[in-house]
CSV table of C-alpha atoms in Angstrom, one decimal:
chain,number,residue,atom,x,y,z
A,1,UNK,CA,124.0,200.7,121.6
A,2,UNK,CA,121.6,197.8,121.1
A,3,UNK,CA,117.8,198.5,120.0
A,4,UNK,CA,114.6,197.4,121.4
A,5,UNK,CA,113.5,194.6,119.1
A,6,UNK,CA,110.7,192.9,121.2
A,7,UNK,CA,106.9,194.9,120.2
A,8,UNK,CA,104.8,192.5,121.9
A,9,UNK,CA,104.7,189.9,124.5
A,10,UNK,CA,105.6,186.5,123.0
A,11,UNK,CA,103.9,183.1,124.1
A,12,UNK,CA,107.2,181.6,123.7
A,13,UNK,CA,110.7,182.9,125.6
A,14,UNK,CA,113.1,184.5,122.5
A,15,UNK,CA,116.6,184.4,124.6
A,16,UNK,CA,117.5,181.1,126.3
A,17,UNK,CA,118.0,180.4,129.7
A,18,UNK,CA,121.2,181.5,131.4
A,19,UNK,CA,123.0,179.7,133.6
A,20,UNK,CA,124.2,181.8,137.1
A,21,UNK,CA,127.0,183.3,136.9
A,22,UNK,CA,129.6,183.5,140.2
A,23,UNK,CA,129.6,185.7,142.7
A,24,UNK,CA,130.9,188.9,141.5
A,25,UNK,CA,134.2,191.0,143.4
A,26,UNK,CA,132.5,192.9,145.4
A,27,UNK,CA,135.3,195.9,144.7
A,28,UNK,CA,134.9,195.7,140.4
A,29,UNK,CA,134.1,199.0,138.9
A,30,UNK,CA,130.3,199.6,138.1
A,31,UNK,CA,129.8,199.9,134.1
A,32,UNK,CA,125.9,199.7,133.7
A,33,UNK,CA,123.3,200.1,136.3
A,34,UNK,CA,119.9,198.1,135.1
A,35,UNK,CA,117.0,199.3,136.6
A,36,UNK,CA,113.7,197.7,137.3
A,37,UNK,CA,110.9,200.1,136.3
A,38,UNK,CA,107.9,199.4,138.4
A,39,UNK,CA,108.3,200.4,142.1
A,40,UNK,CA,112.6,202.1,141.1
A,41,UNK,CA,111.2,204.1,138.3
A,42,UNK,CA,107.7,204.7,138.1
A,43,UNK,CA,105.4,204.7,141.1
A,44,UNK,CA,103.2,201.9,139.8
A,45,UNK,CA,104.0,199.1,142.6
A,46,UNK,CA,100.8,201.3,144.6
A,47,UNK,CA,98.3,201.0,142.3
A,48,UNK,CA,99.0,197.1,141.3
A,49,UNK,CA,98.4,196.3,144.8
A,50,UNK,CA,95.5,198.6,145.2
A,51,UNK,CA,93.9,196.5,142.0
A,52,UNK,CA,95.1,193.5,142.8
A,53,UNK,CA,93.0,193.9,145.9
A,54,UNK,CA,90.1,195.1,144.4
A,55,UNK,CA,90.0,192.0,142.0
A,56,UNK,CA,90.4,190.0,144.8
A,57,UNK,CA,87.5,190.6,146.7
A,58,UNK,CA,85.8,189.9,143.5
A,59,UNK,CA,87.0,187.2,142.1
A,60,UNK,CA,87.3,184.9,144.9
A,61,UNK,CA,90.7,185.0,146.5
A,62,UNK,CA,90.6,188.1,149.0
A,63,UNK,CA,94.0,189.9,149.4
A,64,UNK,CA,95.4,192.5,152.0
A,65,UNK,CA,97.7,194.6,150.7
A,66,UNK,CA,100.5,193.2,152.5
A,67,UNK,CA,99.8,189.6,150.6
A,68,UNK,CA,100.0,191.5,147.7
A,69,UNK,CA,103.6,192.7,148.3
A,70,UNK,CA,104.6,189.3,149.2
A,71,UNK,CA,103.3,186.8,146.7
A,72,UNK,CA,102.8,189.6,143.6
A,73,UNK,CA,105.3,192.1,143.6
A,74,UNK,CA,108.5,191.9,140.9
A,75,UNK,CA,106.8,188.9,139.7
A,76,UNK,CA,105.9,188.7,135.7
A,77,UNK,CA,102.4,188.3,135.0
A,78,UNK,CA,102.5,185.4,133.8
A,79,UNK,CA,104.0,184.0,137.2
A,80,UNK,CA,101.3,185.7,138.9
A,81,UNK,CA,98.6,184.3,136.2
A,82,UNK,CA,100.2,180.6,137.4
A,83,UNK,CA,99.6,181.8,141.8
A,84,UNK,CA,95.3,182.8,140.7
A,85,UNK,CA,94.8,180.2,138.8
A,86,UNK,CA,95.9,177.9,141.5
A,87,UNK,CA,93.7,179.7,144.0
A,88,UNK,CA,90.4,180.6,141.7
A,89,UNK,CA,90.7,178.2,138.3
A,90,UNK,CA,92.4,179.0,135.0
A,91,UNK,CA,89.2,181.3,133.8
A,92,UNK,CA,88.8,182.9,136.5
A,93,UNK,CA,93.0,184.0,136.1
A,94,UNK,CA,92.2,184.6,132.6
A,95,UNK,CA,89.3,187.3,133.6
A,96,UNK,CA,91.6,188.6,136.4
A,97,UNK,CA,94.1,189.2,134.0
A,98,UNK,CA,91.8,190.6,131.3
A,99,UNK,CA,90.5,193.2,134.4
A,100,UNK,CA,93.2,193.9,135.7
A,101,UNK,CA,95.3,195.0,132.4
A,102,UNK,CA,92.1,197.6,132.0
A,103,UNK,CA,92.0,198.8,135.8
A,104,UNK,CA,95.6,199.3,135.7
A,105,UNK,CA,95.8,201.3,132.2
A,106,UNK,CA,93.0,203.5,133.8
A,107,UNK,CA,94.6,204.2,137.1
A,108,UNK,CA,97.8,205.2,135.2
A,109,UNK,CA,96.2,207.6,132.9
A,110,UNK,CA,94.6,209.1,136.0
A,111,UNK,CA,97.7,210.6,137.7
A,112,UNK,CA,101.0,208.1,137.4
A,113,UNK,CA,104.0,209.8,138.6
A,114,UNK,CA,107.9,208.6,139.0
A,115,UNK,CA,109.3,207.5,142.2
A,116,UNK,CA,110.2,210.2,144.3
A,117,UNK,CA,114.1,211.7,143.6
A,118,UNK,CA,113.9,209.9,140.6
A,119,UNK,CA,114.5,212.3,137.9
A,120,UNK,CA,117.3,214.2,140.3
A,121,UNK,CA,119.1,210.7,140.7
A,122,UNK,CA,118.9,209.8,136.4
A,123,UNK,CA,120.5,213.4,136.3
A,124,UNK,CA,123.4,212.2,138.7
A,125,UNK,CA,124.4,209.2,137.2
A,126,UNK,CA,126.9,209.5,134.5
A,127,UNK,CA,127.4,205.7,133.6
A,128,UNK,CA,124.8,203.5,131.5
A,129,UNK,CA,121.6,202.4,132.0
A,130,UNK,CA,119.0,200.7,131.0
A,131,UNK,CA,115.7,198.7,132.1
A,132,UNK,CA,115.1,194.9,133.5
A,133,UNK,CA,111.0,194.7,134.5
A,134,UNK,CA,109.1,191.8,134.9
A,135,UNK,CA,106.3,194.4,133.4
A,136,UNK,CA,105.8,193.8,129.4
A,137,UNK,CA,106.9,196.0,126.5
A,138,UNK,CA,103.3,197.0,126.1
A,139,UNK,CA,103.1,198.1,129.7
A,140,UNK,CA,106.2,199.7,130.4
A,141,UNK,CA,105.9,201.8,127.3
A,142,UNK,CA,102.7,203.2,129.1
A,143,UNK,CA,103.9,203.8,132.2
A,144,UNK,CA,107.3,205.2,131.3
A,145,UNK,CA,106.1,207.4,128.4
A,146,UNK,CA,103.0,208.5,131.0
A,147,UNK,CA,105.7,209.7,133.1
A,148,UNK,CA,108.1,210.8,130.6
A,149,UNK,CA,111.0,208.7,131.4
A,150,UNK,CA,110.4,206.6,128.1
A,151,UNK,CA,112.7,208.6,125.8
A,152,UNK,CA,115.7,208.3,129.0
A,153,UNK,CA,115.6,204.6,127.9
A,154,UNK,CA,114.6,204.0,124.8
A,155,UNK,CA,116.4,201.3,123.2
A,156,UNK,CA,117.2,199.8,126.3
A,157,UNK,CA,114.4,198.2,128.3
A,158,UNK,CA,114.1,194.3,128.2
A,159,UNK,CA,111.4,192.5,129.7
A,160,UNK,CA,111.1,188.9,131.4
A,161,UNK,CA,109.0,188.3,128.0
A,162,UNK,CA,112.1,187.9,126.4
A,163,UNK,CA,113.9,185.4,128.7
A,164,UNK,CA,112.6,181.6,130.0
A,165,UNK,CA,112.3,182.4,133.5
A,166,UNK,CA,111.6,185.5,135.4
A,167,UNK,CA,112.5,186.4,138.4
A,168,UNK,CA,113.7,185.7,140.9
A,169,UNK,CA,115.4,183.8,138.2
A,170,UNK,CA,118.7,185.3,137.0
A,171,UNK,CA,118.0,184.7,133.6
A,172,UNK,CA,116.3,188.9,132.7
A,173,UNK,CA,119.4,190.3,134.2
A,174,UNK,CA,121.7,188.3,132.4
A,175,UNK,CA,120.2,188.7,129.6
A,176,UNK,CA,119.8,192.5,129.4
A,177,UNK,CA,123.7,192.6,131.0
A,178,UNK,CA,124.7,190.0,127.6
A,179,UNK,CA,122.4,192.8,125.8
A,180,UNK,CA,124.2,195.8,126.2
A,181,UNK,CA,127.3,194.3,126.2
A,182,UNK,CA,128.6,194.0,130.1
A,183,UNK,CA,130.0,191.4,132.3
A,184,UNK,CA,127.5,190.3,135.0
A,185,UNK,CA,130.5,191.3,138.0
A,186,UNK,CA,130.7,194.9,136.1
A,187,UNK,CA,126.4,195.6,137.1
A,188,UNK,CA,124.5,196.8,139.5
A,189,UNK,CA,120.5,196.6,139.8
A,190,UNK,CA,118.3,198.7,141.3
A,191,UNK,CA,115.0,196.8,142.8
A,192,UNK,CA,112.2,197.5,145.1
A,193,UNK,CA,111.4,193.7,145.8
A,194,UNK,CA,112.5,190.2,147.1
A,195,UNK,CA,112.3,188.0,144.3
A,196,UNK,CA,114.2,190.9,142.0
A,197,UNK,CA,116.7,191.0,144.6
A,198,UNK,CA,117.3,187.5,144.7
A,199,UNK,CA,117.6,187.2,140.9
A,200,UNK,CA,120.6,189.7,141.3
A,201,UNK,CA,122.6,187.8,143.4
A,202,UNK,CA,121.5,184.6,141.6
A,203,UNK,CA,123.2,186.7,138.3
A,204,UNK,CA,125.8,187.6,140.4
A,205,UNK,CA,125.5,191.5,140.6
A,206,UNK,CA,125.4,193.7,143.4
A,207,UNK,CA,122.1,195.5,143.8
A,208,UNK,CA,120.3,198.5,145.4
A,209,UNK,CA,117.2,197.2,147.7
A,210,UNK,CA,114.6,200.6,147.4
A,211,UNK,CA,112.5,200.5,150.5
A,212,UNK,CA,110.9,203.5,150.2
A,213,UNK,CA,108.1,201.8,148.3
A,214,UNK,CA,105.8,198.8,149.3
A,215,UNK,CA,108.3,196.0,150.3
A,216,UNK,CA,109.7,196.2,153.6
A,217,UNK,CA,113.5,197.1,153.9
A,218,UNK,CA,113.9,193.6,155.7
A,219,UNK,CA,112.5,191.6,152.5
A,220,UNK,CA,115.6,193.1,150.5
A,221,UNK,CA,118.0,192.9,153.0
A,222,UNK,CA,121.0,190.3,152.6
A,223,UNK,CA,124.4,189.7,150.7
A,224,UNK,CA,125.7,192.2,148.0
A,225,UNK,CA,122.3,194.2,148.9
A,226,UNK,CA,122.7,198.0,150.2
A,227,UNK,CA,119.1,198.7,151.3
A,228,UNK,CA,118.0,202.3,150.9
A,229,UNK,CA,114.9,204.5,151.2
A,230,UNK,CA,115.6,207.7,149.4
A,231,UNK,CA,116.4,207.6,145.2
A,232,UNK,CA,118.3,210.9,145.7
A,233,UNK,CA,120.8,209.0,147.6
A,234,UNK,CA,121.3,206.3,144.5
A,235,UNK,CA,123.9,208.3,142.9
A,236,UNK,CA,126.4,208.4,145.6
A,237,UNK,CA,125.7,204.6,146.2
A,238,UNK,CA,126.8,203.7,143.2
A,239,UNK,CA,129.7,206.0,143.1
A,240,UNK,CA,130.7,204.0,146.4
A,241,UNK,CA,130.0,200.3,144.9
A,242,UNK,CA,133.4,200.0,143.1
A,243,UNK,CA,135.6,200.5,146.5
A,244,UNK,CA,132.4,199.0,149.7
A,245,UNK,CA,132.8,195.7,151.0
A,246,UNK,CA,129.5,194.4,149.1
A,247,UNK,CA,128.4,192.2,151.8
A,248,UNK,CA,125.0,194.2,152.2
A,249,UNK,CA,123.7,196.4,154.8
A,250,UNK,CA,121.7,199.5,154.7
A,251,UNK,CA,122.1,203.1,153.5
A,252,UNK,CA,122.9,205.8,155.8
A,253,UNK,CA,120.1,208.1,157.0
């Protein structure tokens, strides 16, 4: 099994970029399911928007919560750094950054907890796993270990630090599937927003669209996408990837 090598966000990608792969067969049996973290694993998606709101109203750019969703969430920070500064100015993004990095930390410290059916769902699923975020090692090693899902993947979380572009870009999800060893066509990836549903497809792997969180289930919605609103249900999805017709749709109630 390969081993976490990345301690610290680089300035500089470490993998190259990937070229998109074709799209899978819809019917080839599941070998590794690669799981975002923030929004699929930890319940974090909530208090980024709430923040990101908050800083907002300060800084210059006021935000609802549903702007949030649509021009933050599954993005890297970086990607977001690029969308304030183009809005408020580079140092202004800077000091957003800076802020929001602290308001964040403190928030999770206060009462983090994992998405709802989360822990029950890890328990069901028998094949490998590991962990695609946009969030950084620093971060996700917070937020996991706040919630005790750390050790579950240890060894196996990748971050869009380590690739060229993130999503929706393909290049994260090829990269972890190249890391742990699996064709593209044998994954499937668990998301909670549009532009990490859109780098599936764009790798080529079927994926899971949770809308139980912040992003409406009509944001994740399209082909090789089953849309789905309770992570107790995940396990059986899965099961049921290797024999559907992978054209999308949505879980039933």
């Amino acid at each position: 099994m390969p081993t976490e090598t990345v301690e610290s966000d680089p300035i500089r990608p470490t993998a190259p970029t990937t070229p998109p792969v074709p799209t899978p067969t819809p019917t080839a049996p599941v070998e590794l399911v690669i799981f975002d973290c923030d929004g699929v694993l930890v319940d974090s998606e909530r208090i980024a928007a709430r923040v990101n709101v908050v800083l907002g109203a300060e800084l210059g750019w006021p935000l609802t919560e549903e702007e949030v969703v649509r021009r933050f969430i599954g993005r890297s920070s970086a990607s977001i750094r690029e969308l304030v500064a183009a809005q408020v100015g580079a140092e202004t993004a800077r000091v957003w950054d800076e802020r929001f990095v602290t308001l964040h930390a403190e928030a999770v410290d206060a009462g983090l907890t994992p998405v709802d059916g989360l822990p029950e769902a890890l328990d069901a699923i028998t094949l490998p796993t590991c962990v695609a975020s946009s969030g950084s090692h620093e971060k996700m090693r917070h937020t996991l270990g706040r919630t005790g899902l750390y050790e579950r993947f240890e060894g196996r979380i990748h971050s869009a630090t380590e690739v060229s572009r993130g999503k929706p870009a393909p290049d994260l999800f090829l990269y972890a599937a190249r890391r742990m060893g699996v064709d593209p066509t044998a994954c499937v990836v668990v998301e909670d927003s549009r532009p990490g549903v859109e780098a599936a497809r764009a790798a080529g792997m079927r994926s899971f669209g949770y809308a139980g969180g912040l992003t409406p289930a009509a944001a994740l919605a399209g082909p090789g996408t089953v849309v789905f609103t309770d992570m107790r249900d995940l396990p059986s999805l899965i099961a049921a990837a290797g024999t559907t017709a992978g054209t999308g749709g949505t879980a039933p109630a």
